[in-house]
Amino acid sequence: MQQTRETLYHVVFFACAALSVVTTVGIIVALLGDALSFFGSYSIVEFLTGTQWSVLSNSFGVLPLVYGTLIVTFGSALIAMPLGLLTAIYLSEYASKQMRSVLKPMLEILAGVPTVVYGYFAIVYITPFLEATLFPSISTFNALSASIVVGIMIIPMVASISEDAMSAVPDSLRQAGYGLGATKFNVSTRIVVPAAISGIASSFILALSRAIGETMAVTLAMGSKPGLPSSLHPGELFLRPYSSMTAQMVNTINGELSGGSAAYDAVFAVGLVLFVITLVMNIVSDRIASRYREEY
């Protein structure tokens, strides 16, 4: 009876693992099929280096979409990384157990808010506030508001994973620092953070992967107007609308496109680029975690 039960468990667990693998392979095959069909009629060089994306003129240069994705990712990282790390340090080293029991669930609730809510929050509150206080010429849809809301979205991921990594650092290292006369701030920043650097770096990269793949909040806050900045002026970089890869995929699919058309297949080519970017970032995250992981 015990042997039969163990065999059943083995089969169930194997089926779950196999389902995950099959699903991933199916997604890759679907992307590759339509993407290769697109590249059969459209130059891959023009796709990767083109500076214009227009379905009407059959111009499918992915650079404007990559720029829109990266500018939001960069802006959100400037917000989420320092705030998330400082939050993690507070939760791990300064907060009492009672305070941690309150703040940690609040972070998890923040992570569970639907992304469409963040998008509407940007439209209704963030953009009008920026227009009234700092940037009177800001567009209704802009990259700055999108960066802010995406940064807020990924703070819980950075804070939670980083805090878990810091909590795993042995107390003996902390006590050794205190024994040498170090302050709590010095112990936190000179001992705990370096000891947990692999987990912290992984949280940064995973959060960036989340920012790159975000769709609804970015679409609502930044709009969907593919283009490249005409200068490196901050106003040109952040205060006007752009389009991310995910936003353009949604807007293109929502249009009346027939399967097999160039515009339809181009969406899968964009999806393939997005898949490769996130895959590379996840691989880098795993490499960093394995290379700098401390064994205690």
GROMACS .gro file of C-alpha atoms in nm:
model
  296
    1MET     CA    1   0.000   0.000   0.000
    2GLN     CA    2   0.281   0.239   0.094
    3GLN     CA    3   0.466   0.155  -0.228
    4THR     CA    4   0.154   0.223  -0.435
    5ARG     CA    5   0.103   0.559  -0.267
    6GLU     CA    6   0.465   0.661  -0.329
    7THR     CA    7   0.434   0.558  -0.694
    8LEU     CA    8   0.118   0.768  -0.726
    9TYR     CA    9   0.293   1.069  -0.573
   10HIS     CA   10   0.584   1.023  -0.813
   11VAL     CA   11   0.353   1.011  -1.114
   12VAL     CA   12   0.157   1.319  -1.003
   13PHE     CA   13   0.470   1.524  -0.936
   14PHE     CA   14   0.628   1.416  -1.263
   15ALA     CA   15   0.309   1.509  -1.451
   16CYS     CA   16   0.313   1.857  -1.296
   17ALA     CA   17   0.679   1.908  -1.387
   18ALA     CA   18   0.621   1.774  -1.739
   19LEU     CA   19   0.322   2.006  -1.784
   20SER     CA   20   0.539   2.307  -1.701
   21VAL     CA   21   0.805   2.198  -1.950
   22VAL     CA   22   0.552   2.121  -2.224
   23THR     CA   23   0.380   2.458  -2.172
   24THR     CA   24   0.711   2.644  -2.201
   25VAL     CA   25   0.812   2.450  -2.510
   26GLY     CA   26   0.469   2.514  -2.663
   27ILE     CA   27   0.504   2.888  -2.610
   28ILE     CA   28   0.849   2.888  -2.770
   29VAL     CA   29   0.727   2.684  -3.068
   30ALA     CA   30   0.429   2.917  -3.119
   31LEU     CA   31   0.652   3.224  -3.108
   32LEU     CA   32   0.912   3.074  -3.338
   33GLY     CA   33   0.657   2.955  -3.594
   34ASP     CA   34   0.497   3.292  -3.662
   35ALA     CA   35   0.822   3.484  -3.606
   36LEU     CA   36   1.004   3.276  -3.868
   37SER     CA   37   0.711   3.328  -4.103
   38PHE     CA   38   0.750   3.703  -4.052
   39PHE     CA   39   1.126   3.696  -4.111
   40GLY     CA   40   1.066   3.501  -4.430
   41SER     CA   41   0.911   3.814  -4.583
   42TYR     CA   42   1.074   4.089  -4.376
   43SER     CA   43   1.445   4.144  -4.320
   44ILE     CA   44   1.558   4.058  -3.969
   45VAL     CA   45   1.819   4.334  -3.995
   46GLU     CA   46   1.552   4.594  -4.076
   47PHE     CA   47   1.339   4.457  -3.793
   48LEU     CA   48   1.617   4.486  -3.535
   49THR     CA   49   1.757   4.820  -3.655
   50GLY     CA   50   1.451   4.997  -3.795
   51THR     CA   51   1.345   5.321  -3.626
   52GLN     CA   52   0.979   5.325  -3.732
   53TRP     CA   53   0.689   5.101  -3.636
   54SER     CA   54   0.377   5.154  -3.843
   55VAL     CA   55   0.124   4.886  -3.932
   56LEU     CA   56  -0.030   5.107  -4.202
   57SER     CA   57   0.297   5.145  -4.392
   58ASN     CA   58   0.425   4.795  -4.314
   59SER     CA   59   0.725   4.937  -4.129
   60PHE     CA   60   0.823   4.709  -3.844
   61GLY     CA   61   1.136   4.845  -3.681
   62VAL     CA   62   1.149   4.720  -3.323
   63LEU     CA   63   1.385   4.987  -3.185
   64PRO     CA   64   1.105   5.231  -3.086
   65LEU     CA   65   0.934   4.954  -2.892
   66VAL     CA   66   1.258   4.846  -2.727
   67TYR     CA   67   1.325   5.207  -2.629
   68GLY     CA   68   0.979   5.247  -2.476
   69THR     CA   69   1.029   4.928  -2.277
   70LEU     CA   70   1.379   5.014  -2.158
   71ILE     CA   71   1.304   5.375  -2.059
   72VAL     CA   72   1.021   5.260  -1.832
   73THR     CA   73   1.238   4.980  -1.694
   74PHE     CA   74   1.525   5.221  -1.627
   75GLY     CA   75   1.299   5.479  -1.462
   76SER     CA   76   1.124   5.220  -1.246
   77ALA     CA   77   1.461   5.075  -1.140
   78LEU     CA   78   1.574   5.417  -1.016
   79ILE     CA   79   1.270   5.417  -0.788
   80ALA     CA   80   1.233   5.054  -0.684
   81MET     CA   81   1.593   4.950  -0.622
   82PRO     CA   82   1.690   5.206  -0.353
   83LEU     CA   83   1.347   5.214  -0.189
   84GLY     CA   84   1.311   4.836  -0.198
   85LEU     CA   85   1.660   4.782  -0.055
   86LEU     CA   86   1.609   5.039   0.221
   87THR     CA   87   1.276   4.878   0.306
   88ALA     CA   88   1.443   4.538   0.324
   89ILE     CA   89   1.717   4.671   0.553
   90TYR     CA   90   1.458   4.822   0.783
   91LEU     CA   91   1.248   4.506   0.798
   92SER     CA   92   1.549   4.282   0.854
   93GLU     CA   93   1.763   4.490   1.088
   94TYR     CA   94   1.557   4.765   1.251
   95ALA     CA   95   1.190   4.668   1.267
   96SER     CA   96   1.051   4.490   1.571
   97LYS     CA   97   0.870   4.161   1.528
   98GLN     CA   98   0.536   4.336   1.570
   99MET     CA   99   0.621   4.600   1.311
  100ARG     CA  100   0.752   4.337   1.070
  101SER     CA  101   0.434   4.133   1.109
  102VAL     CA  102   0.237   4.440   0.997
  103LEU     CA  103   0.460   4.574   0.720
  104LYS     CA  104   0.543   4.245   0.546
  105PRO     CA  105   0.176   4.159   0.476
  106MET     CA  106   0.119   4.516   0.358
  107LEU     CA  107   0.397   4.473   0.103
  108GLU     CA  108   0.243   4.149  -0.014
  109ILE     CA  109  -0.095   4.321  -0.051
  110LEU     CA  110   0.071   4.596  -0.255
  111ALA     CA  111   0.218   4.329  -0.481
  112GLY     CA  112  -0.127   4.178  -0.531
  113VAL     CA  113  -0.301   4.495  -0.652
  114PRO     CA  114  -0.415   4.449  -1.016
  115THR     CA  115  -0.187   4.630  -1.257
  116VAL     CA  116  -0.479   4.803  -1.427
  117VAL     CA  117  -0.541   4.984  -1.096
  118TYR     CA  118  -0.186   5.120  -1.106
  119GLY     CA  119  -0.245   5.238  -1.461
  120TYR     CA  120  -0.559   5.431  -1.369
  121PHE     CA  121  -0.382   5.569  -1.062
  122ALA     CA  122  -0.116   5.712  -1.293
  123ILE     CA  123  -0.373   5.872  -1.523
  124VAL     CA  124  -0.598   6.014  -1.251
  125TYR     CA  125  -0.343   6.121  -0.989
  126ILE     CA  126   0.025   6.102  -1.086
  127THR     CA  127   0.016   6.278  -1.423
  128PRO     CA  128  -0.212   6.563  -1.303
  129PHE     CA  129   0.012   6.608  -0.997
  130LEU     CA  130   0.327   6.623  -1.210
  131GLU     CA  131   0.159   6.869  -1.447
  132ALA     CA  132   0.044   7.096  -1.163
  133THR     CA  133   0.375   7.096  -0.973
  134LEU     CA  134   0.685   7.014  -1.177
  135PHE     CA  135   0.619   6.968  -1.549
  136PRO     CA  136   0.342   7.190  -1.692
  137SER     CA  137   0.415   7.066  -2.045
  138ILE     CA  138   0.392   6.696  -1.963
  139SER     CA  139   0.174   6.489  -2.198
  140THR     CA  140  -0.134   6.310  -2.072
  141PHE     CA  141   0.038   5.983  -2.155
  142ASN     CA  142   0.407   5.984  -2.068
  143ALA     CA  143   0.698   5.761  -1.974
  144LEU     CA  144   0.759   5.930  -1.639
  145SER     CA  145   0.421   5.837  -1.491
  146ALA     CA  146   0.461   5.485  -1.625
  147SER     CA  147   0.805   5.460  -1.463
  148ILE     CA  148   0.668   5.578  -1.129
  149VAL     CA  149   0.379   5.332  -1.114
  150VAL     CA  150   0.590   5.039  -1.235
  151GLY     CA  151   0.854   5.134  -0.979
  152ILE     CA  152   0.590   5.125  -0.706
  153MET     CA  153   0.469   4.789  -0.838
  154ILE     CA  154   0.808   4.620  -0.814
  155ILE     CA  155   0.915   4.764  -0.478
  156PRO     CA  156   0.750   4.472  -0.291
  157MET     CA  157   0.941   4.219  -0.501
  158VAL     CA  158   1.276   4.386  -0.431
  159ALA     CA  159   1.197   4.436  -0.063
  160SER     CA  160   1.059   4.088   0.003
  161ILE     CA  161   1.333   3.889  -0.172
  162SER     CA  162   1.609   4.110  -0.033
  163GLU     CA  163   1.467   4.087   0.318
  164ASP     CA  164   1.455   3.708   0.295
  165ALA     CA  165   1.820   3.707   0.185
  166MET     CA  166   1.922   3.933   0.474
  167SER     CA  167   1.727   3.728   0.727
  168ALA     CA  168   1.923   3.422   0.615
  169VAL     CA  169   2.253   3.584   0.720
  170PRO     CA  170   2.365   3.419   1.048
  171ASP     CA  171   2.338   3.629   1.363
  172SER     CA  172   2.696   3.531   1.444
  173LEU     CA  173   2.816   3.771   1.175
  174ARG     CA  174   2.612   4.051   1.327
  175GLN     CA  175   2.738   3.976   1.677
  176ALA     CA  176   3.096   3.971   1.551
  177GLY     CA  177   3.044   4.319   1.408
  178TYR     CA  178   2.895   4.448   1.731
  179GLY     CA  179   3.185   4.292   1.920
  180LEU     CA  180   3.425   4.501   1.714
  181GLY     CA  181   3.237   4.817   1.808
  182ALA     CA  182   3.036   4.859   1.488
  183THR     CA  183   2.706   5.044   1.497
  184LYS     CA  184   2.381   4.892   1.375
  185PHE     CA  185   2.407   5.099   1.058
  186ASN     CA  186   2.759   4.972   0.991
  187VAL     CA  187   2.658   4.613   1.060
  188SER     CA  188   2.360   4.648   0.827
  189THR     CA  189   2.547   4.808   0.538
  190ARG     CA  190   2.898   4.662   0.576
  191ILE     CA  191   2.818   4.307   0.690
  192VAL     CA  192   2.458   4.203   0.625
  193VAL     CA  193   2.411   4.357   0.281
  194PRO     CA  194   2.740   4.220   0.138
  195ALA     CA  195   2.664   3.878   0.285
  196ALA     CA  196   2.321   3.879   0.119
  197ILE     CA  197   2.436   4.033  -0.209
  198SER     CA  198   2.343   3.731  -0.422
  199GLY     CA  199   1.981   3.743  -0.309
  200ILE     CA  200   1.969   4.121  -0.341
  201ALA     CA  201   2.109   4.111  -0.695
  202SER     CA  202   1.861   3.841  -0.788
  203SER     CA  203   1.574   4.052  -0.655
  204PHE     CA  204   1.690   4.345  -0.869
  205ILE     CA  205   1.706   4.139  -1.188
  206LEU     CA  206   1.376   3.960  -1.125
  207ALA     CA  207   1.209   4.295  -1.058
  208LEU     CA  208   1.350   4.434  -1.382
  209SER     CA  209   1.216   4.129  -1.566
  210ARG     CA  210   0.875   4.205  -1.418
  211ALA     CA  211   0.903   4.568  -1.530
  212ILE     CA  212   1.001   4.469  -1.883
  213GLY     CA  213   0.701   4.240  -1.916
  214GLU     CA  214   0.444   4.475  -1.762
  215THR     CA  215   0.156   4.555  -1.996
  216MET     CA  216  -0.161   4.716  -1.862
  217ALA     CA  217  -0.010   4.974  -1.628
  218VAL     CA  218   0.240   5.084  -1.892
  219THR     CA  219  -0.022   5.097  -2.168
  220LEU     CA  220  -0.259   5.310  -1.960
  221ALA     CA  221   0.010   5.543  -1.823
  222MET     CA  222   0.239   5.585  -2.125
  223GLY     CA  223  -0.001   5.521  -2.411
  224SER     CA  224   0.093   5.346  -2.730
  225LYS     CA  225   0.273   5.579  -2.967
  226PRO     CA  226   0.588   5.414  -3.104
  227GLY     CA  227   0.875   5.652  -3.152
  228LEU     CA  228   1.226   5.753  -3.054
  229PRO     CA  229   1.330   6.072  -2.872
  230SER     CA  230   1.460   6.351  -3.093
  231SER     CA  231   1.715   6.456  -2.830
  232LEU     CA  232   1.861   6.351  -2.496
  233HIS     CA  233   1.676   6.625  -2.310
  234PRO     CA  234   1.500   6.475  -2.004
  235GLY     CA  235   1.170   6.623  -2.117
  236GLU     CA  236   1.201   6.447  -2.451
  237LEU     CA  237   1.304   6.123  -2.283
  238PHE     CA  238   1.033   6.100  -2.017
  239LEU     CA  239   0.755   6.356  -2.064
  240ARG     CA  240   0.602   6.234  -2.391
  241PRO     CA  241   0.421   5.915  -2.488
  242TYR     CA  242   0.598   5.609  -2.623
  243SER     CA  243   0.505   5.246  -2.669
  244SER     CA  244   0.652   4.940  -2.503
  245MET     CA  245   0.678   4.601  -2.669
  246THR     CA  246   0.396   4.456  -2.462
  247ALA     CA  247   0.169   4.756  -2.519
  248GLN     CA  248   0.216   4.736  -2.894
  249MET     CA  249   0.146   4.363  -2.890
  250VAL     CA  250  -0.184   4.421  -2.710
  251ASN     CA  251  -0.290   4.707  -2.935
  252THR     CA  252  -0.197   4.522  -3.252
  253ILE     CA  253  -0.378   4.203  -3.155
  254ASN     CA  254  -0.686   4.405  -3.053
  255GLY     CA  255  -0.703   4.544  -3.406
  256GLU     CA  256  -0.870   4.368  -3.694
  257LEU     CA  257  -0.574   4.168  -3.819
  258SER     CA  258  -0.598   3.844  -4.008
  259GLY     CA  259  -0.374   3.554  -3.920
  260GLY     CA  260  -0.077   3.526  -4.151
  261SER     CA  261  -0.057   3.898  -4.229
  262ALA     CA  262   0.276   4.075  -4.184
  263ALA     CA  263   0.146   4.287  -3.896
  264TYR     CA  264   0.006   3.980  -3.720
  265ASP     CA  265   0.331   3.785  -3.754
  266ALA     CA  266   0.533   4.091  -3.649
  267VAL     CA  267   0.368   4.074  -3.308
  268PHE     CA  268   0.514   3.727  -3.258
  269ALA     CA  269   0.855   3.855  -3.363
  270VAL     CA  270   0.827   4.124  -3.095
  271GLY     CA  271   0.719   3.857  -2.848
  272LEU     CA  272   1.025   3.653  -2.938
  273VAL     CA  273   1.253   3.951  -2.871
  274LEU     CA  274   1.080   4.008  -2.537
  275PHE     CA  275   1.115   3.639  -2.450
  276VAL     CA  276   1.487   3.642  -2.529
  277ILE     CA  277   1.546   3.956  -2.319
  278THR     CA  278   1.367   3.816  -2.013
  279LEU     CA  279   1.532   3.476  -2.058
  280VAL     CA  280   1.877   3.634  -2.063
  281MET     CA  281   1.797   3.838  -1.752
  282ASN     CA  282   1.675   3.530  -1.565
  283ILE     CA  283   1.988   3.337  -1.665
  284VAL     CA  284   2.205   3.625  -1.544
  285SER     CA  285   2.010   3.628  -1.217
  286ASP     CA  286   2.071   3.256  -1.165
  287ARG     CA  287   2.441   3.294  -1.247
  288ILE     CA  288   2.481   3.581  -1.002
  289ALA     CA  289   2.294   3.394  -0.730
  290SER     CA  290   2.504   3.081  -0.775
  291ARG     CA  291   2.837   3.263  -0.805
  292TYR     CA  292   2.802   3.488  -0.503
  293ARG     CA  293   2.590   3.265  -0.281
  294GLU     CA  294   2.739   3.230   0.065
  295GLU     CA  295   2.731   2.895   0.243
  296TYR     CA  296   2.678   2.916   0.619
   0.00000   0.00000   0.00000
